[in-house]
mmCIF file of C-alpha atoms in Angstrom:
data_model
loop_
_atom_site.group_PDB
_atom_site.id
_atom_site.type_symbol
_atom_site.label_atom_id
_atom_site.label_comp_id
_atom_site.label_asym_id
_atom_site.label_seq_id
_atom_site.Cartn_x
_atom_site.Cartn_y
_atom_site.Cartn_z
ATOM 1 C CA UNK A 203 -1.644 29.719 0.316
ATOM 2 C CA UNK A 204 -3.205 26.456 -0.835
ATOM 3 C CA UNK A 205 -6.710 25.324 0.139
ATOM 4 C CA UNK A 206 -7.563 21.625 0.090
ATOM 5 C CA UNK A 207 -10.519 21.207 -2.274
ATOM 6 C CA UNK A 208 -11.825 18.278 -0.208
ATOM 7 C CA UNK A 209 -11.800 19.659 3.359
ATOM 8 C CA UNK A 210 -11.177 23.385 2.916
ATOM 9 C CA UNK A 211 -8.116 23.567 5.194
ATOM 10 C CA UNK A 212 -5.457 26.136 4.292
ATOM 11 C CA UNK A 213 -1.749 25.324 3.954
ATOM 12 C CA UNK A 214 1.392 27.248 3.048
ATOM 13 C CA UNK A 215 2.538 24.585 0.544
ATOM 14 C CA UNK A 216 0.550 23.495 -2.509
ATOM 15 C CA UNK A 217 -0.847 19.956 -2.321
ATOM 16 C CA UNK A 218 0.224 19.590 1.317
ATOM 17 C CA UNK A 219 -0.320 16.036 2.522
ATOM 18 C CA UNK A 220 -2.831 15.843 5.362
ATOM 19 C CA UNK A 221 -5.905 14.053 6.630
ATOM 20 C CA UNK A 222 -9.246 15.397 5.631
ATOM 21 C CA UNK A 223 -11.585 14.836 8.537
ATOM 22 C CA UNK A 224 -10.993 12.814 11.662
ATOM 23 C CA UNK A 225 -7.619 11.223 12.370
ATOM 24 C CA UNK A 226 -7.369 7.435 12.720
ATOM 25 C CA UNK A 227 -7.586 6.076 16.261
ATOM 26 C CA UNK A 228 -5.093 3.183 15.939
ATOM 27 C CA UNK A 229 -2.019 2.302 13.914
ATOM 28 C CA UNK A 230 -3.928 -0.528 12.248
ATOM 29 C CA UNK A 231 -6.685 1.902 11.245
ATOM 30 C CA UNK A 232 -4.032 4.296 9.924
ATOM 31 C CA UNK A 233 -2.367 1.631 7.787
ATOM 32 C CA UNK A 234 -5.655 0.287 6.427
ATOM 33 C CA UNK A 235 -6.630 3.821 5.367
ATOM 34 C CA UNK A 236 -3.541 4.146 3.140
ATOM 35 C CA UNK A 237 -3.304 3.148 -0.547
ATOM 36 C CA UNK A 238 -2.622 -0.564 -1.052
ATOM 37 C CA UNK A 239 0.793 -0.027 -2.691
ATOM 38 C CA UNK A 240 2.257 1.293 0.564
ATOM 39 C CA UNK A 241 0.589 -0.919 3.131
ATOM 40 C CA UNK A 242 3.212 -3.682 3.091
ATOM 41 C CA UNK A 243 5.942 -1.172 3.968
ATOM 42 C CA UNK A 244 3.805 0.351 6.719
ATOM 43 C CA UNK A 245 2.934 -3.018 8.283
ATOM 44 C CA UNK A 246 6.596 -4.065 8.130
ATOM 45 C CA UNK A 247 7.861 -0.893 9.820
ATOM 46 C CA UNK A 248 5.228 -1.155 12.557
ATOM 47 C CA UNK A 249 6.231 -4.800 13.161
ATOM 48 C CA UNK A 250 9.948 -3.944 13.269
ATOM 49 C CA UNK A 251 9.315 -1.326 15.946
ATOM 50 C CA UNK A 252 6.944 -3.507 18.012
ATOM 51 C CA UNK A 253 9.269 -6.532 17.936
ATOM 52 C CA UNK A 254 12.486 -4.559 18.398
ATOM 53 C CA UNK A 255 11.420 -2.459 21.371
ATOM 54 C CA UNK A 256 9.836 -4.415 24.235
ATOM 55 C CA UNK A 257 7.239 -2.355 26.079
ATOM 56 C CA UNK A 258 6.975 0.332 23.391
ATOM 57 C CA UNK A 259 3.798 2.419 23.543
ATOM 58 C CA UNK A 260 1.929 2.802 20.270
ATOM 59 C CA UNK A 261 -0.360 5.744 19.532
ATOM 60 C CA UNK A 262 -1.514 8.203 16.903
ATOM 61 C CA UNK A 263 -0.249 11.785 17.082
ATOM 62 C CA UNK A 264 -0.242 14.398 14.347
ATOM 63 C CA UNK A 265 -2.434 11.913 12.423
ATOM 64 C CA UNK A 266 0.383 9.364 12.161
ATOM 65 C CA UNK A 267 1.746 6.379 14.126
ATOM 66 C CA UNK A 268 4.071 7.254 16.988
ATOM 67 C CA UNK A 269 6.010 4.832 19.178
ATOM 68 C CA UNK A 270 7.358 5.961 22.571
ATOM 69 C CA UNK A 271 9.432 4.483 25.341
ATOM 70 C CA UNK A 272 11.349 6.169 28.140
ATOM 71 C CA UNK A 273 11.059 9.639 26.603
ATOM 72 C CA UNK A 274 12.261 8.500 23.173
ATOM 73 C CA UNK A 275 10.103 8.249 20.064
ATOM 74 C CA UNK A 276 9.939 7.142 16.439
ATOM 75 C CA UNK A 277 7.093 7.831 14.051
ATOM 76 C CA UNK A 278 6.248 7.196 10.440
ATOM 77 C CA UNK A 279 3.848 8.464 7.828
ATOM 78 C CA UNK A 280 2.655 7.321 4.442
ATOM 79 C CA UNK A 281 3.339 9.604 1.503
ATOM 80 C CA UNK A 282 2.439 9.267 -2.161
ATOM 81 C CA UNK A 283 5.579 7.376 -3.240
ATOM 82 C CA UNK A 284 7.351 6.552 0.020
ATOM 83 C CA UNK A 285 7.048 6.080 3.743
ATOM 84 C CA UNK A 286 8.757 8.694 5.901
ATOM 85 C CA UNK A 287 10.348 7.344 9.062
ATOM 86 C CA UNK A 288 11.089 10.041 11.623
ATOM 87 C CA UNK A 289 14.135 8.946 13.631
ATOM 88 C CA UNK A 290 15.737 12.305 14.431
ATOM 89 C CA UNK A 291 18.786 14.139 13.194
ATOM 90 C CA UNK A 292 21.268 12.261 15.374
ATOM 91 C CA UNK A 293 20.169 8.932 13.875
ATOM 92 C CA UNK A 294 20.418 10.362 10.353
ATOM 93 C CA UNK A 295 24.026 11.349 11.128
ATOM 94 C CA UNK A 296 24.864 8.049 12.850
ATOM 95 C CA UNK A 297 23.589 5.934 9.926
ATOM 96 C CA UNK A 298 24.539 8.350 7.120
ATOM 97 C CA UNK A 299 26.723 5.873 5.229
ATOM 98 C CA UNK A 300 24.025 3.181 5.354
ATOM 99 C CA UNK A 301 21.389 5.690 4.214
ATOM 100 C CA UNK A 302 23.322 6.905 1.170
ATOM 101 C CA UNK A 303 20.875 5.216 -1.221
ATOM 102 C CA UNK A 304 17.854 6.935 0.324
ATOM 103 C CA UNK A 305 16.556 10.479 0.522
ATOM 104 C CA UNK A 306 17.007 11.921 3.993
ATOM 105 C CA UNK A 307 15.786 15.152 5.497
ATOM 106 C CA UNK A 308 16.635 16.843 8.779
ATOM 107 C CA UNK A 309 14.978 14.148 10.909
ATOM 108 C CA UNK A 310 13.473 11.656 8.452
ATOM 109 C CA UNK A 311 14.361 8.907 5.997
ATOM 110 C CA UNK A 312 12.238 8.265 2.920
ATOM 111 C CA UNK A 313 11.829 4.605 1.951
ATOM 112 C CA UNK A 314 10.246 4.354 -1.518
ATOM 113 C CA UNK A 315 7.443 1.862 -2.082
ATOM 114 C CA UNK A 316 9.166 0.801 -5.301
ATOM 115 C CA UNK A 317 12.120 -0.702 -3.374
ATOM 116 C CA UNK A 318 12.315 -3.466 -0.810
ATOM 117 C CA UNK A 319 12.644 -2.200 2.734
ATOM 118 C CA UNK A 320 16.137 -2.452 4.231
ATOM 119 C CA UNK A 321 14.819 -4.391 7.228
ATOM 120 C CA UNK A 322 18.167 -4.833 9.002
ATOM 121 C CA UNK A 323 18.979 -1.126 8.667
ATOM 122 C CA UNK A 324 15.582 -0.139 10.055
ATOM 123 C CA UNK A 325 15.973 -2.618 12.927
ATOM 124 C CA UNK A 326 19.380 -1.140 13.758
ATOM 125 C CA UNK A 327 18.063 2.432 13.655
ATOM 126 C CA UNK A 328 15.064 1.546 15.828
ATOM 127 C CA UNK A 329 17.260 -0.123 18.442
ATOM 128 C CA UNK A 330 19.758 2.764 18.398
ATOM 129 C CA UNK A 331 16.994 5.350 18.760
ATOM 130 C CA UNK A 332 14.814 3.594 21.330
ATOM 131 C CA UNK A 333 17.001 1.347 23.486
#
């Protein structure tokens, strides 16, 4: 068990990423609260989703940006060295060959801040997942 020295919350994993205190109210507030080195990636991903999915609903859930339309959703979160984009396991399988240069987990893709975002790939995944 790990206890955050800042807020006192308990977690199963050591150094678990989380928000200490109140969650942001908007995506813009979320992005502005993140370290500067990741903000460009976060703004870009938010823009790709907004522009690629007409009528998408933007909100904060689980202390991170979530985009929903017609029962489908995509979310993302800032991490220390990358942004995690949660597209679901089916999307990870569908785009597996295109994602070979990135770390993937069961339902997420990690895009490191040290690399340029693969904008076209993200646009394609967003459209496949949401439209």
